[in-house]
Coordinates of C-alpha atoms in Angstrom, one line a residue:
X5 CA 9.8 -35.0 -24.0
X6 CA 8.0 -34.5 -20.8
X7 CA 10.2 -34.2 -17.5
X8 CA 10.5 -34.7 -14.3
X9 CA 13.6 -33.5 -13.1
X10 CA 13.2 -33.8 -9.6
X11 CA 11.4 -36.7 -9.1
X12 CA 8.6 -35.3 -7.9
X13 CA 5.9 -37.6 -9.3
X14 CA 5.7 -40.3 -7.0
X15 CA 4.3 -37.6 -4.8
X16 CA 2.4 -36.0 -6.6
X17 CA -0.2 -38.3 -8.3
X18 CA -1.7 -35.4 -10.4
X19 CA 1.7 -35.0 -12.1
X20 CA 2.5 -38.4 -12.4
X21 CA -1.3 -38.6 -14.3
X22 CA 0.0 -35.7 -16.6
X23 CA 3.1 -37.6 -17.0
X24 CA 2.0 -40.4 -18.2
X25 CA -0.5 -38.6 -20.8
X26 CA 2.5 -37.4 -22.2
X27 CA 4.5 -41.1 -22.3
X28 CA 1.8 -42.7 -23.8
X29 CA -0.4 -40.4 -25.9
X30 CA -4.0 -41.6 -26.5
X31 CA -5.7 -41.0 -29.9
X32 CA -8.6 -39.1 -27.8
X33 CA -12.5 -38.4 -29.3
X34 CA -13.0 -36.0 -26.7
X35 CA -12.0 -32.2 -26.1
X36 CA -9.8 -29.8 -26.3
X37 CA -10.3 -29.7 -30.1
X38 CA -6.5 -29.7 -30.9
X39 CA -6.3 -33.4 -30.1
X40 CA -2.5 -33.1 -28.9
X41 CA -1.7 -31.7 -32.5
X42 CA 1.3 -29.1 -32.9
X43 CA 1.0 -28.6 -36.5
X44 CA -2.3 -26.6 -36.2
X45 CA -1.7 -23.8 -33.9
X46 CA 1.7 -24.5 -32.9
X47 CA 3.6 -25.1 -29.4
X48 CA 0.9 -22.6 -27.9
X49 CA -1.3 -25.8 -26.6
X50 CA 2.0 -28.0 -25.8
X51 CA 1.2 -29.5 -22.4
X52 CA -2.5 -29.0 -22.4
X53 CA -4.5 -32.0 -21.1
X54 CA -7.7 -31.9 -19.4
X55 CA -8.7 -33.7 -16.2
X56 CA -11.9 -35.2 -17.8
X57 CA -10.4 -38.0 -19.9
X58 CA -6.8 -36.8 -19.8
X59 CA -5.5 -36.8 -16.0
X60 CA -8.2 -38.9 -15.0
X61 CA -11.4 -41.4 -16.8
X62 CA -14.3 -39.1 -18.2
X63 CA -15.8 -40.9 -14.9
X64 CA -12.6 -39.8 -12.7
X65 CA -12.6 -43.6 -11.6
X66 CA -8.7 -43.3 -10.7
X67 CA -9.1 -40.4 -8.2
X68 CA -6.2 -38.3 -8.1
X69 CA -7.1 -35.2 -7.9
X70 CA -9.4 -36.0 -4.5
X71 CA -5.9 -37.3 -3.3
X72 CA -3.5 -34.6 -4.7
X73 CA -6.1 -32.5 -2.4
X74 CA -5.9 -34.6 0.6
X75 CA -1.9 -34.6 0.1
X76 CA -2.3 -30.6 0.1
X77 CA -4.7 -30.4 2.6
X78 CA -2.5 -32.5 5.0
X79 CA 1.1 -30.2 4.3
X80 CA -1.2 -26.6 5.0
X81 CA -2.8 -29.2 8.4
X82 CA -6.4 -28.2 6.8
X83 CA -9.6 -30.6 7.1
X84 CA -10.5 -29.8 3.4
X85 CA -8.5 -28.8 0.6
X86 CA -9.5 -27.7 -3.3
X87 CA -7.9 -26.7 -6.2
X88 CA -8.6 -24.1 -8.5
X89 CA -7.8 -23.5 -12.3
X90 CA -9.7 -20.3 -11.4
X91 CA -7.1 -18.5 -9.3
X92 CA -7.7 -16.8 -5.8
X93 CA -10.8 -15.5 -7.9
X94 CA -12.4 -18.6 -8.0
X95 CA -11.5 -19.8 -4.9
X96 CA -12.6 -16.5 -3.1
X97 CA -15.8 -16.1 -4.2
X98 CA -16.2 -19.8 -3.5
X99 CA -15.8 -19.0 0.0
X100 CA -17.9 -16.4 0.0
X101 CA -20.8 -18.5 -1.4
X102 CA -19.7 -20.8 1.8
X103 CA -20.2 -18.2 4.3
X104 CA -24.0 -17.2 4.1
X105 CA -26.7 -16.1 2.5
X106 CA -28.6 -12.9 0.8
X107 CA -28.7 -9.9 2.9
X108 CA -26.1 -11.9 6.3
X109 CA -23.8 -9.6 7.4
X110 CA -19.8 -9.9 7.0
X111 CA -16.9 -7.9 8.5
X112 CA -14.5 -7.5 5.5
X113 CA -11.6 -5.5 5.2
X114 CA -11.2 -2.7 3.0
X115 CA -7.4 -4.0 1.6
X116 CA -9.8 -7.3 -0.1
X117 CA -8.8 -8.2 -3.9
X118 CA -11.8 -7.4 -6.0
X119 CA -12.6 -10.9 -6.6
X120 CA -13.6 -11.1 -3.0
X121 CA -15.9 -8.3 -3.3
X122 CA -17.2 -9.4 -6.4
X123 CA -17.8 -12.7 -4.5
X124 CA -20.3 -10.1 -1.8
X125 CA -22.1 -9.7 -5.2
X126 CA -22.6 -13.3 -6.0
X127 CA -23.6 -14.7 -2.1
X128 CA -25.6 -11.6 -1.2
X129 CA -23.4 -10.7 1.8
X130 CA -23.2 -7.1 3.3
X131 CA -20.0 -6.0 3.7
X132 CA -19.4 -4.3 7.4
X133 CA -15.8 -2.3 6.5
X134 CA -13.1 -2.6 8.4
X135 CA -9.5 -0.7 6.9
X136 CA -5.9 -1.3 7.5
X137 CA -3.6 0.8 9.4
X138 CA -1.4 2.9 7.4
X139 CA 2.2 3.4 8.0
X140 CA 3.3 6.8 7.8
X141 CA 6.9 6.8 6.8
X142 CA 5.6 5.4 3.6
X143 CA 1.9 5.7 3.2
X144 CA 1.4 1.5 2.6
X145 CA -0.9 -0.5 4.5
X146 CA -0.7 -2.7 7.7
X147 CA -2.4 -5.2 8.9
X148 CA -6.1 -4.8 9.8
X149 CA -6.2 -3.9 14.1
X150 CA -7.7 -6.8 15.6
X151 CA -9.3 -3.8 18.0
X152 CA -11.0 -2.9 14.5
X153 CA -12.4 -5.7 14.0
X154 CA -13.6 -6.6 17.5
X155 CA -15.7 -2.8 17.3
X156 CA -17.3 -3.9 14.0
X157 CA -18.2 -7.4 15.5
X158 CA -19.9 -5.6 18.3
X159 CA -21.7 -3.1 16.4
X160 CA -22.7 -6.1 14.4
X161 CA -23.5 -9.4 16.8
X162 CA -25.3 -10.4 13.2
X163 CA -22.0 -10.9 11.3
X164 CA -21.4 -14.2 10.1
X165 CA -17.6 -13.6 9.5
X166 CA -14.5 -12.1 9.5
X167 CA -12.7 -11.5 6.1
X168 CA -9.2 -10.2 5.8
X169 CA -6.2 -9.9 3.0
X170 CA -3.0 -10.5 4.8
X171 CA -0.4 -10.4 4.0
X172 CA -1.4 -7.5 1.7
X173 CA 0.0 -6.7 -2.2
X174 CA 3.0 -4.8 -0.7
X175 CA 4.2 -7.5 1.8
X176 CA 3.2 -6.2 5.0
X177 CA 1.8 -8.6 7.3
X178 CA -0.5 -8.2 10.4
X179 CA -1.4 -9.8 13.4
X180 CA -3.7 -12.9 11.8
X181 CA -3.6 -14.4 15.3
X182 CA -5.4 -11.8 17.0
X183 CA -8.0 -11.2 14.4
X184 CA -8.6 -15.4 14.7
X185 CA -8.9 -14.5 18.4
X186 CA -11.3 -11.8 18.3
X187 CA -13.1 -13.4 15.6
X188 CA -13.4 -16.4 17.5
X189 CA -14.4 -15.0 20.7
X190 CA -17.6 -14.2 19.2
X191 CA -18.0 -17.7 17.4
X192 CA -17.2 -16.5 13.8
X193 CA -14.6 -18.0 11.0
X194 CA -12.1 -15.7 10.2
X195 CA -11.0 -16.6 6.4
X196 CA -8.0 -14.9 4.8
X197 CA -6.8 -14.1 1.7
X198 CA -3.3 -15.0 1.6
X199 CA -3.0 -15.4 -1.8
X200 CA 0.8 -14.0 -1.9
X201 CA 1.8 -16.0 1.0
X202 CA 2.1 -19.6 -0.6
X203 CA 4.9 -19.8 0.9
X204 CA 4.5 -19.1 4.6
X205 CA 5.4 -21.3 7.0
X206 CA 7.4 -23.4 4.6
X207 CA 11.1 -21.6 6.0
X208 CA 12.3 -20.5 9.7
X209 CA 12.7 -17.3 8.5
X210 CA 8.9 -16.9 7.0
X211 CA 6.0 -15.7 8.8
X212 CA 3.5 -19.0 9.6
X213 CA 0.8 -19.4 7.1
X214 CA -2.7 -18.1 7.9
X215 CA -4.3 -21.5 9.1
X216 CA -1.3 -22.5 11.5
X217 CA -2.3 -18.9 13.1
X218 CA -5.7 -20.1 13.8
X219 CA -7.4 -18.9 10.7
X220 CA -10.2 -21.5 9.7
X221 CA -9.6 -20.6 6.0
X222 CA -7.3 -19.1 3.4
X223 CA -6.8 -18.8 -0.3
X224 CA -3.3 -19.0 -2.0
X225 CA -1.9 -18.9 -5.0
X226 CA 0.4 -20.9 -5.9
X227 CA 1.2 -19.5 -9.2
X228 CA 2.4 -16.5 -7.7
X229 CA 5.0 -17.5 -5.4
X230 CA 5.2 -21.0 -6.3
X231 CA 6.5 -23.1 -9.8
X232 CA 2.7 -23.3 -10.8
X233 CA 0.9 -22.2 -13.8
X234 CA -0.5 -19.4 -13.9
X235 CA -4.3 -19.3 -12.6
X236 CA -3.3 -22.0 -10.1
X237 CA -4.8 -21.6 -6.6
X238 CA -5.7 -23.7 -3.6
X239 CA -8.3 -23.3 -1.0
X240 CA -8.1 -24.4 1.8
X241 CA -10.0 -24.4 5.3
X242 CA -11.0 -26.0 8.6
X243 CA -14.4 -27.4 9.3
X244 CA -15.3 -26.5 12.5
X245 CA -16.5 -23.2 11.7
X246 CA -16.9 -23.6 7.9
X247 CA -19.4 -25.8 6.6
X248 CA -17.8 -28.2 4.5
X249 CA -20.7 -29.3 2.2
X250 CA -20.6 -25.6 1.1
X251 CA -17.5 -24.9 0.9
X252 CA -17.9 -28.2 -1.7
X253 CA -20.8 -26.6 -3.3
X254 CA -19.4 -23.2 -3.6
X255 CA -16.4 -24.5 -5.5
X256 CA -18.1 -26.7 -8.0
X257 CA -20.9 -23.5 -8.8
X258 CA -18.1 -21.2 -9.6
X259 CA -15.9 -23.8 -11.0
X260 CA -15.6 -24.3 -14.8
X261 CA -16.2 -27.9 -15.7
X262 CA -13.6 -28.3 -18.1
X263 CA -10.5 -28.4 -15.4
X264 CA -7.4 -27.6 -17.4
X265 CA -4.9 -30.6 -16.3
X266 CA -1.6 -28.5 -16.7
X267 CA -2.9 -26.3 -14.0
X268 CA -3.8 -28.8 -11.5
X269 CA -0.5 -31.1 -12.4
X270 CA 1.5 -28.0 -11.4
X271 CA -0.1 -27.0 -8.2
X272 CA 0.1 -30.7 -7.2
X273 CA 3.9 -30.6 -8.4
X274 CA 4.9 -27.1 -6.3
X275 CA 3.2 -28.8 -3.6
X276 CA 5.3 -31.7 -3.8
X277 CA 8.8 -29.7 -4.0
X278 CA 7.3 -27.3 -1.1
X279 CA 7.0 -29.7 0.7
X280 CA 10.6 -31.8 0.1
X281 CA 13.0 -28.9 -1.4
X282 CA 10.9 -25.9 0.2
X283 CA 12.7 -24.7 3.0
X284 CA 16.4 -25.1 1.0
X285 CA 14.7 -22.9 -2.3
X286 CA 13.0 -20.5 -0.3
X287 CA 16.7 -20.4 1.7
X288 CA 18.3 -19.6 -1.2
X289 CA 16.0 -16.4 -2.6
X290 CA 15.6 -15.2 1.2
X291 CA 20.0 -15.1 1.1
X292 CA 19.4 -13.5 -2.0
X293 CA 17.0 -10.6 -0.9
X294 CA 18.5 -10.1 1.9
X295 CA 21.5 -8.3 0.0
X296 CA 19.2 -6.8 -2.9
X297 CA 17.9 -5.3 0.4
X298 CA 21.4 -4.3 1.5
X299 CA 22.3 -3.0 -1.6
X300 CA 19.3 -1.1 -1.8
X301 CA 19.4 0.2 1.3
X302 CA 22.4 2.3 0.6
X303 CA 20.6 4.4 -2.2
X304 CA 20.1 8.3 -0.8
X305 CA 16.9 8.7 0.0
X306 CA 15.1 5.2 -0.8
X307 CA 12.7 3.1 1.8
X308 CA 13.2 -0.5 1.2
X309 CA 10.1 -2.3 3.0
X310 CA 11.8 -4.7 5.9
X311 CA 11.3 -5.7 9.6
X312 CA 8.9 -8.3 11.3
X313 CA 6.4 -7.1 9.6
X314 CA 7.4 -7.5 6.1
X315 CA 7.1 -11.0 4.0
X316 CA 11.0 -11.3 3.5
X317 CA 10.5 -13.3 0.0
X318 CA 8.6 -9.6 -1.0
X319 CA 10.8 -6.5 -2.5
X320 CA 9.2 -3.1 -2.1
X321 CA 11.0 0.2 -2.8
X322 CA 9.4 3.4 -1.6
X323 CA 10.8 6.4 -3.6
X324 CA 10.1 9.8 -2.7
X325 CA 13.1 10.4 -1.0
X326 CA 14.8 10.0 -4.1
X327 CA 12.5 12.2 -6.3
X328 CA 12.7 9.7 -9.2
X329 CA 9.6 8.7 -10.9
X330 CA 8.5 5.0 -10.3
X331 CA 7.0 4.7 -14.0
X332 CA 10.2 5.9 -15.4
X333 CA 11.8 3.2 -13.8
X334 CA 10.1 0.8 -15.0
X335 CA 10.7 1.7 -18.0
X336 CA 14.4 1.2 -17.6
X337 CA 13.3 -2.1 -16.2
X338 CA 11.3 -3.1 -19.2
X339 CA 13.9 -1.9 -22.0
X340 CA 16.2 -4.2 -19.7
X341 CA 13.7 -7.2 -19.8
X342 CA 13.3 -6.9 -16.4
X343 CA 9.6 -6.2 -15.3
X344 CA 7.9 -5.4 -11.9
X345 CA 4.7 -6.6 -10.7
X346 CA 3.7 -2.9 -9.9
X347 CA 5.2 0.4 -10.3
X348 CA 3.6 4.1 -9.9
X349 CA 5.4 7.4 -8.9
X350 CA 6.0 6.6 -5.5
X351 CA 6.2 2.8 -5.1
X352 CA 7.6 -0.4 -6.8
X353 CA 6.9 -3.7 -6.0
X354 CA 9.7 -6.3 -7.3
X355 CA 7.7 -10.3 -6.7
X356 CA 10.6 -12.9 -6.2
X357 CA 9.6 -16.4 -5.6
X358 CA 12.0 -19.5 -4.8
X359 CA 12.4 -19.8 -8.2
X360 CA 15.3 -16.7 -7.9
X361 CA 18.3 -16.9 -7.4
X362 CA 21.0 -14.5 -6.9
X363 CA 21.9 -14.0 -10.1
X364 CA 18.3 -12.2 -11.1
X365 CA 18.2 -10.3 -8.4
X366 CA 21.8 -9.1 -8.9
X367 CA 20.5 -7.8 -12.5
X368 CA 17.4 -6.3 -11.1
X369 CA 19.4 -4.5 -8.8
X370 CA 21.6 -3.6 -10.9
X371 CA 19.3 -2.0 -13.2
X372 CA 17.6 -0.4 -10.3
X373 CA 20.3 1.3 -8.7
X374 CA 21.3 3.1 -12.3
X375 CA 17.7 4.0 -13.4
X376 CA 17.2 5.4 -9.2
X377 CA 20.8 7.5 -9.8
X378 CA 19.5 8.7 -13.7
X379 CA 16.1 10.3 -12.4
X380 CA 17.0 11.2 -9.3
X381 CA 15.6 14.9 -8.1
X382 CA 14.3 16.7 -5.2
X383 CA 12.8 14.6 -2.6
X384 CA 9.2 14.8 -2.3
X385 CA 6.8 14.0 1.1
X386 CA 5.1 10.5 0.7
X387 CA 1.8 10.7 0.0
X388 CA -0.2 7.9 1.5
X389 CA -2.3 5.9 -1.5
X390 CA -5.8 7.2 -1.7
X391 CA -7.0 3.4 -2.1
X392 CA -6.7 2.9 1.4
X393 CA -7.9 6.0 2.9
X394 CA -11.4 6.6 1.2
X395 CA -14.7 6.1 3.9
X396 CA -17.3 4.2 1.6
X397 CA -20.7 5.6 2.0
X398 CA -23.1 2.6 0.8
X399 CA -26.8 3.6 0.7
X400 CA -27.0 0.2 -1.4
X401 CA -25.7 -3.2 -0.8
X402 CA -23.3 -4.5 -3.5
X403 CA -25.9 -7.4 -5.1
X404 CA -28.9 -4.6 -4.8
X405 CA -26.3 -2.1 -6.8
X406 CA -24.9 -4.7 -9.8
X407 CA -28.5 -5.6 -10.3
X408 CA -29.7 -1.9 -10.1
X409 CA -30.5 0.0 -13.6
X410 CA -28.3 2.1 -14.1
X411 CA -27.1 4.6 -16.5
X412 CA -23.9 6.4 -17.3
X413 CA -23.5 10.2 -16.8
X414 CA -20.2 12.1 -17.1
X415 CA -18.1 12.0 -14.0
X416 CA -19.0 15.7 -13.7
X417 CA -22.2 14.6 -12.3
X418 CA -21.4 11.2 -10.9
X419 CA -20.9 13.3 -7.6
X420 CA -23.9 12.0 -5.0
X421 CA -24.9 9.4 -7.1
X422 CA -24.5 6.0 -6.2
X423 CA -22.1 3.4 -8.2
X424 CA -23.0 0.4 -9.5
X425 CA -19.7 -1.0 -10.8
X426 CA -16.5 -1.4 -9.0
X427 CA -13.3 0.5 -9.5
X428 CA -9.9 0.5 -8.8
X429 CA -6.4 1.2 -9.5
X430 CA -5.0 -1.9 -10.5
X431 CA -2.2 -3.0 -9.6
X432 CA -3.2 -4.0 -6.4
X433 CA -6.9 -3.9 -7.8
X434 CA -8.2 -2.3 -4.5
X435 CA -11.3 -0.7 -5.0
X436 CA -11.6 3.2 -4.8
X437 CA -15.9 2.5 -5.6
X438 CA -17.5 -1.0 -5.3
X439 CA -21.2 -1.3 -6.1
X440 CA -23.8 0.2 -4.0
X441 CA -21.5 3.2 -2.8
X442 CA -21.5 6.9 -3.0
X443 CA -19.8 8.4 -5.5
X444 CA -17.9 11.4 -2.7
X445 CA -15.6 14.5 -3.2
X446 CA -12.9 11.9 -1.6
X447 CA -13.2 8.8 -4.0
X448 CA -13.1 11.2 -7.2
X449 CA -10.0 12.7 -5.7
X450 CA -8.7 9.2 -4.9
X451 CA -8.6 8.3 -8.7
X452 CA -7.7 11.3 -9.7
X453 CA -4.5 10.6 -7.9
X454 CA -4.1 7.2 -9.1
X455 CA -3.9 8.4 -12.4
X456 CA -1.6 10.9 -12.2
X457 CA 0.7 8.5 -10.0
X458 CA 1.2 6.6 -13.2
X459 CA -1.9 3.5 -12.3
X460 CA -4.3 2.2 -14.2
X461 CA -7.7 2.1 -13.7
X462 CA -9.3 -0.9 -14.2
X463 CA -12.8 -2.5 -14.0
X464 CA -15.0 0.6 -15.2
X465 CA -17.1 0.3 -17.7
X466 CA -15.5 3.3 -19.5
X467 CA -11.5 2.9 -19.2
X468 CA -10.8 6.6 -19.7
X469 CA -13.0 7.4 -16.5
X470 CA -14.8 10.2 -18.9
X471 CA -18.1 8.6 -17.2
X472 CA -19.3 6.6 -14.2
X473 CA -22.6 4.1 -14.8
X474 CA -24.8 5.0 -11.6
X475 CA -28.2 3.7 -10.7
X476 CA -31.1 5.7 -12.2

């Protein structure tokens, strides 16, 4: 039986479509293929309807998902909001196709997801890099220095934007203001990728969200720390810098055309509770952080990310001090059924949304503080990630590269050539090499590291990193 327990749907007209799907089931002639049947596959397709003749008319004669994005785009104070079944991926890459053309010039920082470099691929931007401080007591990223980006913007008048990640994977958060300010001063957008901070702005004790700090676009996804499905995302922007025909156009060519109804009904739903219930949730996981932090905190020799410049909703343990291994933690976290979103040797990162409580983050602590104690030994000096220190070289730009022939030759000899695929340690999926750069003493080192930290490393076209594919 399909339920609404807090009576969300009369504000929130996608739910209340997917609602009603499920009151009165149709007999449909039109995809998915299961046709609401459970006896097939099983539960696995339970709550899958589409938009197209499900949420809406084949003809989307009723409208709701235009208004579930005008309610959205009127809570974040945007002039256009879109959703996407696609994730932050889709909806950065979107942007990116909004932005400008083959061979304009962007300022991007160094701290972007893939997806948003992958997007330089698709609209034929060159990237201008920009990189995030690093903060030495623990060797994470800051924000990107405003001051940064104001040198790159005058080296380059050409640019045609500013593109940041804030806050980043870890938590911290920099100065978005004075990056809009900079960014403005020389007529550009500045467009952020805040797709952990779904929740900014939504609590006293949260940072603002990117836009209300003058940003004139950001991606976030609401499936991360929000009650949405998973691949849920919303984009969402201001149109006096950002054109917002393309924007339009940008989402609908990297959109898929079969919109999966769940997704959209639940980032219309988290949007409804955010916006009634948001601030007495997000009160209740902050209280309950706050003393997993104090708890924490009192473990010899651990760093427990906090401050003003730290998303408070975000838990992320630093280790070195207490010589224990981060992946054998997480082990003990696993076998307890309680997994991270990221662990390597020297850093854990621990996602709570205002869906916790403080009963799970009692028993992650719990957990924590034994496995900590178990493999404690000598502290070690914090070495600062290798994904955020490594100078690209790009004698190519990233579009030139992925459409480059290539070949693969043994990483032995990858040294000088240049890469045409991206890769990184993932988590945070940060690349090390994106397409069109060198391949350089320091980026081999870089994943080197990574591995032996305990990371995977993802995207290459040979997992085991025994070759490199490089143009010819």
């Amino acid at each position: 039986m399909a339920t609404d327990p807090r009576g969300l749907r009369g504000d929130a007209p996608l739910l209340d479509a997917w609602l009603r799907f499920q009151e009165q089931p149709p007999t449909p002639f039109t995809i998915p293929g299961h046709k609401q049947r459970h006896d097939l596959v099983g539960d696995v397709v339970a709550g899958d309807v589409p938009l197209y003749a499900g949420l809406d008319t084949m003809k989307l004669t009723r409208g709701v998902l235009a208004e579930a994005e005008r309610r959205a785009a009127r809570l974040w104070g945007a002039d256009v909001a879109r959703f996407s079944v696609g994730g932050a991926t889709h909806a950065n890459q979107a942007l990116a196709l909004a932005l400008g053309g083959d061979g304009d010039t962007v300022v991007v920082s160094r701290s972007l997801h893939r997806s948003l470099l992958l997007g330089l691929v698709v609209a034929g931007l060159t990237p201008v890099w920009v990189r995030p401080e690093t903060d030495p007591r623990t060797g994470l990223p800051l924000g990107v220095a405003p001051a940064a980006v104001r040198r790159a913007l005058e080296a380059h008048p050409e640019a045609r934007a500013v593109l940041v990640g804030d806050p980043s994977y870890v938590g911290t958060v920099g100065d978005v203001a004075g990056l809009a300010e900079v960014a403005h001063a020389h007529d550009v957008p500045v467009v952020v990728d805040a797709a952990w901070a779904a929740h900014f702005g939504f609590h006293p004790a949260l940072p603002a969200h990117a836009l209300a700090l003058g940003a004139d676009a950001m991606v976030v996804s609401a499936h991360k720390s929000l009650p949405a499905w998973s691949q849920a995302a919303l984009v969402l922007a201001r149109t006096d810098r950002i054109d917002a025909a393309r924007l339009d156009a940008g989402v609908e060519a990297t959109a898929t055309t079969s919109p999966a109804g769940a997704i959209l009904a639940s980032t219309d739903a988290a949007r409804a509770l955010l916006e009634r219930d948001g601030e007495a949730l997000l009160g209740v996981a902050l209280d309950a952080v706050r003393g997993a932090r104090r708890r924490l905190a009192a473990i010899d020799g651990l760093v427990v990310l906090d401050g003003a410049g730290v998303d408070p909703l975000k838990l992320t343990l630093v280790l070195p001090g207490t010589g224990a291994h981060g992946v054998r933690v997480e082990d003990d976290l696993l076998a307890a059924g309680l997994p991270v979103e990221a662990a390597e040797r020297d850093t854990l990162v621990a996602v709570v949304s205002l869906a916790d409580t403080p009963s799970s983050l009692g028993a992650l602590v719990d957990v924590l503080t034994d496995s900590i104690e178990r493999h404690r030994g000598a502290p070690r000096p914090v070495a600062p990630a290798a994904t955020y220190a490594v100078e690209p070289v790009s004698p190519m730009t990233p579009r030139q590269a992925y459409f480059a022939d290539a070949e693969a030759v043994p990483i032995a000899e990858a040294l000088g050539r240049v890469s045409v695929e991206l890769v990184a340690p993932y988590p945070p999926g940060i690349p090390v090499l994106a397409p069109g750069e060198e391949i350089t003493a320091a980026t081999l080192a870089a994943l080197d590291a990574a591995r032996a930290a305990g990371v995977r490393i993802a995207y290459a076209a040979d997992a085991s990193l025994g070759t490199l594919r490089v143009a010819r």
